[in-house]
PDB file of C-alpha atoms in Angstrom:
ATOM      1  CA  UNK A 285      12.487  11.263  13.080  1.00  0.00           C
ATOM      2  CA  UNK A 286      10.580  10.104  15.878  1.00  0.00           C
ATOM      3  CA  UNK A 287       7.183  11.111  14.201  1.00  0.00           C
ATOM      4  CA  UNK A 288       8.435   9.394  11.209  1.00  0.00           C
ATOM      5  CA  UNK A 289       8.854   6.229  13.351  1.00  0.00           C
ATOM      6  CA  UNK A 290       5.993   6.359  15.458  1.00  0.00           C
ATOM      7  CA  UNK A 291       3.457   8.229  13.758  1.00  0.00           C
ATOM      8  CA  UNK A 292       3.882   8.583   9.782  1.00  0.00           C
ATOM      9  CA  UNK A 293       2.737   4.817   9.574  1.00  0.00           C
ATOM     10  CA  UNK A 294      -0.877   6.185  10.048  1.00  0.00           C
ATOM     11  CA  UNK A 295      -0.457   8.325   6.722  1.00  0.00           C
ATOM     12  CA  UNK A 296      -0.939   4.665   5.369  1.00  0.00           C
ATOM     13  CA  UNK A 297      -4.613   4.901   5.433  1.00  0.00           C
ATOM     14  CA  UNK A 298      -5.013   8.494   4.237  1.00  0.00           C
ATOM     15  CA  UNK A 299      -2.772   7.297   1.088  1.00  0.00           C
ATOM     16  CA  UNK A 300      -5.423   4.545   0.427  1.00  0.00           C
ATOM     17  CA  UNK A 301      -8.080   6.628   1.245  1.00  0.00           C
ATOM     18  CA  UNK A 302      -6.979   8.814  -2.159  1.00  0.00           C
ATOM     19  CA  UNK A 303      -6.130   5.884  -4.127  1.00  0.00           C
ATOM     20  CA  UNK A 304      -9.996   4.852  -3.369  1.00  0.00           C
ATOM     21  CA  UNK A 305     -10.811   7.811  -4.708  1.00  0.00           C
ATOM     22  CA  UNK A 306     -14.504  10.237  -4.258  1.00  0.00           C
ATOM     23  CA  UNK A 307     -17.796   8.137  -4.344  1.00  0.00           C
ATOM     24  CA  UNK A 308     -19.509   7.706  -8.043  1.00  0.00           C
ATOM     25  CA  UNK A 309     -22.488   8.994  -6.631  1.00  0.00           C
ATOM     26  CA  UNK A 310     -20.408  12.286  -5.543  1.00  0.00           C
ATOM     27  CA  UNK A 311     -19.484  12.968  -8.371  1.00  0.00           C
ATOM     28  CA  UNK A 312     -20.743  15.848 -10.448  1.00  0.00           C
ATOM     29  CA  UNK A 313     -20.080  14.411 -13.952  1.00  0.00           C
ATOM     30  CA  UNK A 314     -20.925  10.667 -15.293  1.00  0.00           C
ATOM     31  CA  UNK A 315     -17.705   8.694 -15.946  1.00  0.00           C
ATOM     32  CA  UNK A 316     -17.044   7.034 -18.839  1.00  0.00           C
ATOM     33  CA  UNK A 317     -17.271   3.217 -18.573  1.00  0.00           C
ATOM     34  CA  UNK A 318     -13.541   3.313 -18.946  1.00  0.00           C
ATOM     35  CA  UNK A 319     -13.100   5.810 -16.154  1.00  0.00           C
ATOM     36  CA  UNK A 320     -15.411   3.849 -13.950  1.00  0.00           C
ATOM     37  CA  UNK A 321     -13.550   0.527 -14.911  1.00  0.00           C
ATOM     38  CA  UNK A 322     -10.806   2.323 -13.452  1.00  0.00           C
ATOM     39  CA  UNK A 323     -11.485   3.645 -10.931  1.00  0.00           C
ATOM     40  CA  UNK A 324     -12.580   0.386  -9.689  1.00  0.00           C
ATOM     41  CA  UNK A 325      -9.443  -1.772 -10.109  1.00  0.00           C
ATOM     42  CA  UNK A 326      -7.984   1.436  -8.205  1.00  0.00           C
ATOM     43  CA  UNK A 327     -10.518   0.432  -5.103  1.00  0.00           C
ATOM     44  CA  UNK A 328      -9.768  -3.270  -5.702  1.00  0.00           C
ATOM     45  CA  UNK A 329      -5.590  -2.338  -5.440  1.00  0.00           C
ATOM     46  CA  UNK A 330      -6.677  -0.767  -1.743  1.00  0.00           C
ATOM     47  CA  UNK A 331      -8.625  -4.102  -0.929  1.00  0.00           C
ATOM     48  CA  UNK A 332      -5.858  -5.749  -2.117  1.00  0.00           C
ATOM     49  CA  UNK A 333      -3.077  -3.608   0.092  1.00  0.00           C
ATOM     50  CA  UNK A 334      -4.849  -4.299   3.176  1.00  0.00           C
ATOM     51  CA  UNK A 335      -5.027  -8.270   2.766  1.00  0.00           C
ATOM     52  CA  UNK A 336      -1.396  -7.608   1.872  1.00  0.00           C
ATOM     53  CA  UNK A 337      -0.459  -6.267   5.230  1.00  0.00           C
ATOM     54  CA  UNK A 338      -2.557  -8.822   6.841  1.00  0.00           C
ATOM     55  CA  UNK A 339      -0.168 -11.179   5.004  1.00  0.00           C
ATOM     56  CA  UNK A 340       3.090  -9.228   5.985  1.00  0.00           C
ATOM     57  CA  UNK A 341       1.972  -9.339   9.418  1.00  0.00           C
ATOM     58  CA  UNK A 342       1.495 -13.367   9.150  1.00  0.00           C
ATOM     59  CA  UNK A 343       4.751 -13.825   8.047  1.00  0.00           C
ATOM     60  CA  UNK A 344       6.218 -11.701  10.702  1.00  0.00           C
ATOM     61  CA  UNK A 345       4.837 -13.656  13.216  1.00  0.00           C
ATOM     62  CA  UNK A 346       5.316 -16.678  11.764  1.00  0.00           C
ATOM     63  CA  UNK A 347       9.423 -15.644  11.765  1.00  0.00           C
ATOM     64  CA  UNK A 348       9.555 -14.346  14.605  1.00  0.00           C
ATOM     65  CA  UNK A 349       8.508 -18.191  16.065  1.00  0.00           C
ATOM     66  CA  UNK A 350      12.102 -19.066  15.212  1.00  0.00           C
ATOM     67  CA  UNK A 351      13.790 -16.347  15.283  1.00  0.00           C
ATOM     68  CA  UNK A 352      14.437 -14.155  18.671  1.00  0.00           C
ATOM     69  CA  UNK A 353      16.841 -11.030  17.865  1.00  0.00           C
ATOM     70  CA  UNK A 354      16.407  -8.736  20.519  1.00  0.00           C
ATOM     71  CA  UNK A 355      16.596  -4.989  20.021  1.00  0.00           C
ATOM     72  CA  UNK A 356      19.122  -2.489  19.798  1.00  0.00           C
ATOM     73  CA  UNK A 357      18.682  -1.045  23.219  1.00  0.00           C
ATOM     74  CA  UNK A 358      18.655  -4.329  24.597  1.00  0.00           C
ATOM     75  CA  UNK A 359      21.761  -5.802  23.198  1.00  0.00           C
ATOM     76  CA  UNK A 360      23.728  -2.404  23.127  1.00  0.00           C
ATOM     77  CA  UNK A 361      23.863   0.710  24.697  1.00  0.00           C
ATOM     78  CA  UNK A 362      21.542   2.785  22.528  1.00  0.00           C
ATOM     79  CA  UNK A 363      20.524   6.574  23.171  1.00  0.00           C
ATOM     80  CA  UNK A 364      16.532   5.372  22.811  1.00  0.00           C
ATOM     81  CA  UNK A 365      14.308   8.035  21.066  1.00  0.00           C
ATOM     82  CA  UNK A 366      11.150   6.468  21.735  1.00  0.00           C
ATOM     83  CA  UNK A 367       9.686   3.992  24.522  1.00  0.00           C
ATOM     84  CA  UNK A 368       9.572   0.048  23.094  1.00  0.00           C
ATOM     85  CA  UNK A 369       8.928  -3.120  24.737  1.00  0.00           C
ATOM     86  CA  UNK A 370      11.886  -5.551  24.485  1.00  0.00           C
ATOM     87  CA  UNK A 371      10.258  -7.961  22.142  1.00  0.00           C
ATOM     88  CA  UNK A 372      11.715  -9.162  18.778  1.00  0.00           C
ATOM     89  CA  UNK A 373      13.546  -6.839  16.698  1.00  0.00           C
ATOM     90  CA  UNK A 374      13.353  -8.713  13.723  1.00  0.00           C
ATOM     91  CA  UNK A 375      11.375  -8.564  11.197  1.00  0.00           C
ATOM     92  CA  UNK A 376      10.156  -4.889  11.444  1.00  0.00           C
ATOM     93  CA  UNK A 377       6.552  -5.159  11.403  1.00  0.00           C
ATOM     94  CA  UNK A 378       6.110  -0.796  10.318  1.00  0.00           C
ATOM     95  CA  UNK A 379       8.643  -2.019   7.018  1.00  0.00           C
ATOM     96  CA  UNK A 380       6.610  -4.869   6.221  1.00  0.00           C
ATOM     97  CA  UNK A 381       3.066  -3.059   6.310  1.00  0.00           C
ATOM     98  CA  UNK A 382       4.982  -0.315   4.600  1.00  0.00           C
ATOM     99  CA  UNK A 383       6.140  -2.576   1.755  1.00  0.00           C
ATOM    100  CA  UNK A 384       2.779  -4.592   1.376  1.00  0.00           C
ATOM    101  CA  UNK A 385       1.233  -1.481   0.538  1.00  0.00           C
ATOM    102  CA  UNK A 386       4.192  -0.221  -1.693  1.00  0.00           C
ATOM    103  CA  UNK A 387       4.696  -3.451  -3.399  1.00  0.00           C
ATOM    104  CA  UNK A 388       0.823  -3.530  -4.062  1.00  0.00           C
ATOM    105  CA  UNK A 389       0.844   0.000  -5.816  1.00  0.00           C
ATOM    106  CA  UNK A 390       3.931  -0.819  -7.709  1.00  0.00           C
ATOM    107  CA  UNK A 391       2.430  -4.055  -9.246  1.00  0.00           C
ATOM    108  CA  UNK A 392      -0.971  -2.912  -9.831  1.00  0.00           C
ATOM    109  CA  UNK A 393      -0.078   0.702 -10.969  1.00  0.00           C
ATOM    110  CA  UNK A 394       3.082   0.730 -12.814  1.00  0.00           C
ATOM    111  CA  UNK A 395       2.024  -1.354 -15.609  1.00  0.00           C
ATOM    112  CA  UNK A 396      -0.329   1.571 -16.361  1.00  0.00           C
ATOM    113  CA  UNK A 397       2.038   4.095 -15.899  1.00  0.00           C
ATOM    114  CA  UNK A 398       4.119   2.390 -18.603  1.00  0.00           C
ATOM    115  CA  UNK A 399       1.368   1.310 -21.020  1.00  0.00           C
ATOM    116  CA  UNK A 400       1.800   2.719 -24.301  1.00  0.00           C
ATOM    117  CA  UNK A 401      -1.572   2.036 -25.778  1.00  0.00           C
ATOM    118  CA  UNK A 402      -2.899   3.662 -28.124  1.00  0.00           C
ATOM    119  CA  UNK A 403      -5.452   6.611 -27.440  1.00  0.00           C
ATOM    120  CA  UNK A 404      -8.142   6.814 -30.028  1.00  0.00           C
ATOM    121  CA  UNK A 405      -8.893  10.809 -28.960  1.00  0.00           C
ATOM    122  CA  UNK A 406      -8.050  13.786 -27.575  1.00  0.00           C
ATOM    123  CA  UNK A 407     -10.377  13.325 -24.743  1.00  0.00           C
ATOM    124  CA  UNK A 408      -9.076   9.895 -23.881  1.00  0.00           C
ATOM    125  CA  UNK A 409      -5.141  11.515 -24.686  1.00  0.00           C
ATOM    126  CA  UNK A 410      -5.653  13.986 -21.428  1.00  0.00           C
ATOM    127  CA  UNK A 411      -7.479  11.264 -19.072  1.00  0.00           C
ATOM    128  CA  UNK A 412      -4.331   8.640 -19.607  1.00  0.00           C
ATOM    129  CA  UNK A 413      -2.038  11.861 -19.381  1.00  0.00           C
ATOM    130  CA  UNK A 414      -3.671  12.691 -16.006  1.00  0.00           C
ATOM    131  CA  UNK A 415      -4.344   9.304 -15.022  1.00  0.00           C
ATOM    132  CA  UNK A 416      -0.327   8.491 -14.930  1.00  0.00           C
ATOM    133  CA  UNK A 417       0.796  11.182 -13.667  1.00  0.00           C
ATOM    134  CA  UNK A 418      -1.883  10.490 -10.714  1.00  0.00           C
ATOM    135  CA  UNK A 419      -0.339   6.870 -10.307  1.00  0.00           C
ATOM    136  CA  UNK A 420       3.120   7.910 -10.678  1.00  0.00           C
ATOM    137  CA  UNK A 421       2.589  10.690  -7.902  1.00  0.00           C
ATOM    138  CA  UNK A 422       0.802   7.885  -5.343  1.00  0.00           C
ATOM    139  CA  UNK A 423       3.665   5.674  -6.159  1.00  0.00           C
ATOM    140  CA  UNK A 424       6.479   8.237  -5.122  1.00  0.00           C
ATOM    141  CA  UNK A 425       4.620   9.024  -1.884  1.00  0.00           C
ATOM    142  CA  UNK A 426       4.486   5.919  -1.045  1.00  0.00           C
ATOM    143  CA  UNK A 427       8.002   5.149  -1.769  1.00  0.00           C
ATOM    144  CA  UNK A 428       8.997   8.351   0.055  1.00  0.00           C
ATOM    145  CA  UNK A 429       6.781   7.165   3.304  1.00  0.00           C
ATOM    146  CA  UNK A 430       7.740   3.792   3.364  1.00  0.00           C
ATOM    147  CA  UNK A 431      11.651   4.405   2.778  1.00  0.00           C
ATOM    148  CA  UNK A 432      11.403   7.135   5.836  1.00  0.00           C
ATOM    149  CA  UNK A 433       9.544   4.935   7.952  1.00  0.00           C
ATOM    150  CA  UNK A 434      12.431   2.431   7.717  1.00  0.00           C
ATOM    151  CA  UNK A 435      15.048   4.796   8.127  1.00  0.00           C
ATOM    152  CA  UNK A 436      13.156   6.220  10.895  1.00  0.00           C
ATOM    153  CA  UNK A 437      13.146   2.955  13.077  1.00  0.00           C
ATOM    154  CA  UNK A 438      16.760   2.839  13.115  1.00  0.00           C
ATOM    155  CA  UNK A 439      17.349   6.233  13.855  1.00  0.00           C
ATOM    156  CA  UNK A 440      15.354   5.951  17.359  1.00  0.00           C
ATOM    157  CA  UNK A 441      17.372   2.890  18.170  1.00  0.00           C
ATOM    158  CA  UNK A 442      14.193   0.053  18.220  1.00  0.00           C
ATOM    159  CA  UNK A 443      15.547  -1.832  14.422  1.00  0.00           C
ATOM    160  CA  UNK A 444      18.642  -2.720  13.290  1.00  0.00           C
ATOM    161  CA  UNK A 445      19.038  -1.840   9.365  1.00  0.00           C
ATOM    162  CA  UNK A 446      18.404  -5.432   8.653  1.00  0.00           C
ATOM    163  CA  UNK A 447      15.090  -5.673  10.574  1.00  0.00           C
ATOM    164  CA  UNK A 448      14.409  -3.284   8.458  1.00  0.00           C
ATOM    165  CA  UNK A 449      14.990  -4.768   4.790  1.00  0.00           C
ATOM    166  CA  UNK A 450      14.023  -7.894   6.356  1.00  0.00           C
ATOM    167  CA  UNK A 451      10.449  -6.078   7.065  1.00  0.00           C
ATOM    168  CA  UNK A 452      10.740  -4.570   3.558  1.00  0.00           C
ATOM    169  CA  UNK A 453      11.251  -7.891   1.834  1.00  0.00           C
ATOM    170  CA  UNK A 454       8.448  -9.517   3.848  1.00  0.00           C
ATOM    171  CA  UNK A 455       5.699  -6.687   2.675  1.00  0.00           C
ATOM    172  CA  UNK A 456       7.139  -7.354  -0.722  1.00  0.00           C
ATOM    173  CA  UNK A 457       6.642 -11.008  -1.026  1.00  0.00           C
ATOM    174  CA  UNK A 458       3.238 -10.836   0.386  1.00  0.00           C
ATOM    175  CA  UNK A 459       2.128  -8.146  -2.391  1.00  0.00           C
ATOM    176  CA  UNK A 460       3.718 -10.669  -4.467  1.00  0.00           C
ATOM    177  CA  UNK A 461       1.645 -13.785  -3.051  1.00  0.00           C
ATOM    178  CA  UNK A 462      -1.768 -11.376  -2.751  1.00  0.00           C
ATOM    179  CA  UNK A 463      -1.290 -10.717  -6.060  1.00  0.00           C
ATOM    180  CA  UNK A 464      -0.405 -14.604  -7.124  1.00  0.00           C
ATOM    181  CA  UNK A 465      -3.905 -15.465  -5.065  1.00  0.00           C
ATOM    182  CA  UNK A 466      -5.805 -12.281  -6.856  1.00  0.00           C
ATOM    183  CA  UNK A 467      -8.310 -14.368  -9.328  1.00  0.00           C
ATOM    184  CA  UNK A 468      -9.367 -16.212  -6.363  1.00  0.00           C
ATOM    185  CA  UNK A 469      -9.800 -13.037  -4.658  1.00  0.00           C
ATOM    186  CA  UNK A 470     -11.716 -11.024  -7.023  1.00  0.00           C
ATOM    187  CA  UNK A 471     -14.850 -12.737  -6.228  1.00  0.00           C
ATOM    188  CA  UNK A 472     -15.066 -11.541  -2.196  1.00  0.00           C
ATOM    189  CA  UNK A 473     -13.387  -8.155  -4.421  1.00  0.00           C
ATOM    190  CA  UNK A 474     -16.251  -7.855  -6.358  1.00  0.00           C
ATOM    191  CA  UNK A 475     -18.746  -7.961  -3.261  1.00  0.00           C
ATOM    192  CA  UNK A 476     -17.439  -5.871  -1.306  1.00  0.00           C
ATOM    193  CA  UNK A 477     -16.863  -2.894  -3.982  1.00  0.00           C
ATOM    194  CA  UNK A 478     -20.632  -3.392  -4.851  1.00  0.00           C
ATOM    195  CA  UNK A 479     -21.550  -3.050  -0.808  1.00  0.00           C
ATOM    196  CA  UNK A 480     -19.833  -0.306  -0.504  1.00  0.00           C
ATOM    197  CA  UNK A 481     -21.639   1.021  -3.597  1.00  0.00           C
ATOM    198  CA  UNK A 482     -25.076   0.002  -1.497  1.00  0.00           C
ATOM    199  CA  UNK A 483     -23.415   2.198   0.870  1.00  0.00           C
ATOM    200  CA  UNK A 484     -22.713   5.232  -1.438  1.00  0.00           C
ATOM    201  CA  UNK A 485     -18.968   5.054  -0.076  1.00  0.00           C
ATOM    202  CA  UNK A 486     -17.658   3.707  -3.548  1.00  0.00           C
TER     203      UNK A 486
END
């Protein structure tokens, strides 16, 4: 538990890091335009994540002006698993990245998961076959991570359980408001997927 709390937060980046997915140009096979359409909403969903937890962290900060709760091994006697400063318990800032991230995957990615369009081939059967299950998988990882983070902060006695959902609903809402704010997003989107292109990295 006390990797989970201190540590599994920097499985965050590896997570996007798949989502982005391998370079076009390392690629042995030309994509489809479909494919490539794709694969770059999937890159724009990562951009997206990390303005999200920019946003999460905003909020946080912006509560935490107003509201002082101090922590569980301040208040009470609490065996602590970890070393913490004696700042603000609430909201926990490792929920609300978590969330941002999770709340981004689940809005961009589970519409596609769910779509029931229809395929016109075989070919294009098997890539929205493997395509799903590839969004479904990121989206139960990230669950999985996010839900033990949470858990995990409580367990080494720095979060109560509500600093927790209170961090969980705060990475939630600013998914929500990233996503509310994408169309005036996609243009600074759109320039940096095409510089990282420049850059062979996308």
């Amino acid at each position: 538990m006390v990797f989970c709390a201190n540590s599994l937060i920097f499985c965050w980046p590896i997570l996007l890091l798949l989502v982005w997915g391998i370079p076009l140009n390392w690629r042995r096979r030309t994509l489809q335009p479909r494919e490539i359409a794709i694969t770059q909403e999937r890159r724009a969903v990562v951009l997206w994540a990390a303005i999200a937890c920019l946003v999460a962290y905003g909020i946080n900060l912006l509560i935490e002006q107003f509201v002082f709760e101090p922590r569980p091994f301040v208040s009470h006697k609490v065996h602590l698993l970890v070393a913490h400063a004696a700042d603000s318990s609430f909201p926990s800032d490792h929920t609300a990245w978590s969330f941002a991230v999770i709340g981004m995957l689940l809005i961009a990615f589970l519409p596609l998961c769910l779509s029931t369009r229809h395929k016109r081939d075989e070919k294009e059967q098997w890539f929205d076959a493997a395509l799903r299950r590839k969004l479904v998988m990121f989206i139960i990882v990230a669950c999985v991570i996010g839900c033990l983070i949470g858990l995990a902060r409580v367990f080494v006695g720095v979060h109560y359980p509500g600093d927790v959902l209170g961090g969980a609903l705060d990475g939630l809402v600013a998914a929500y408001l990233v996503t509310f704010l994408r169309r005036w997003l996609s243009r600074p989107t759109n320039a940096v997927l095409h510089f990282a292109q420049t850059i062979h990295i996308a």
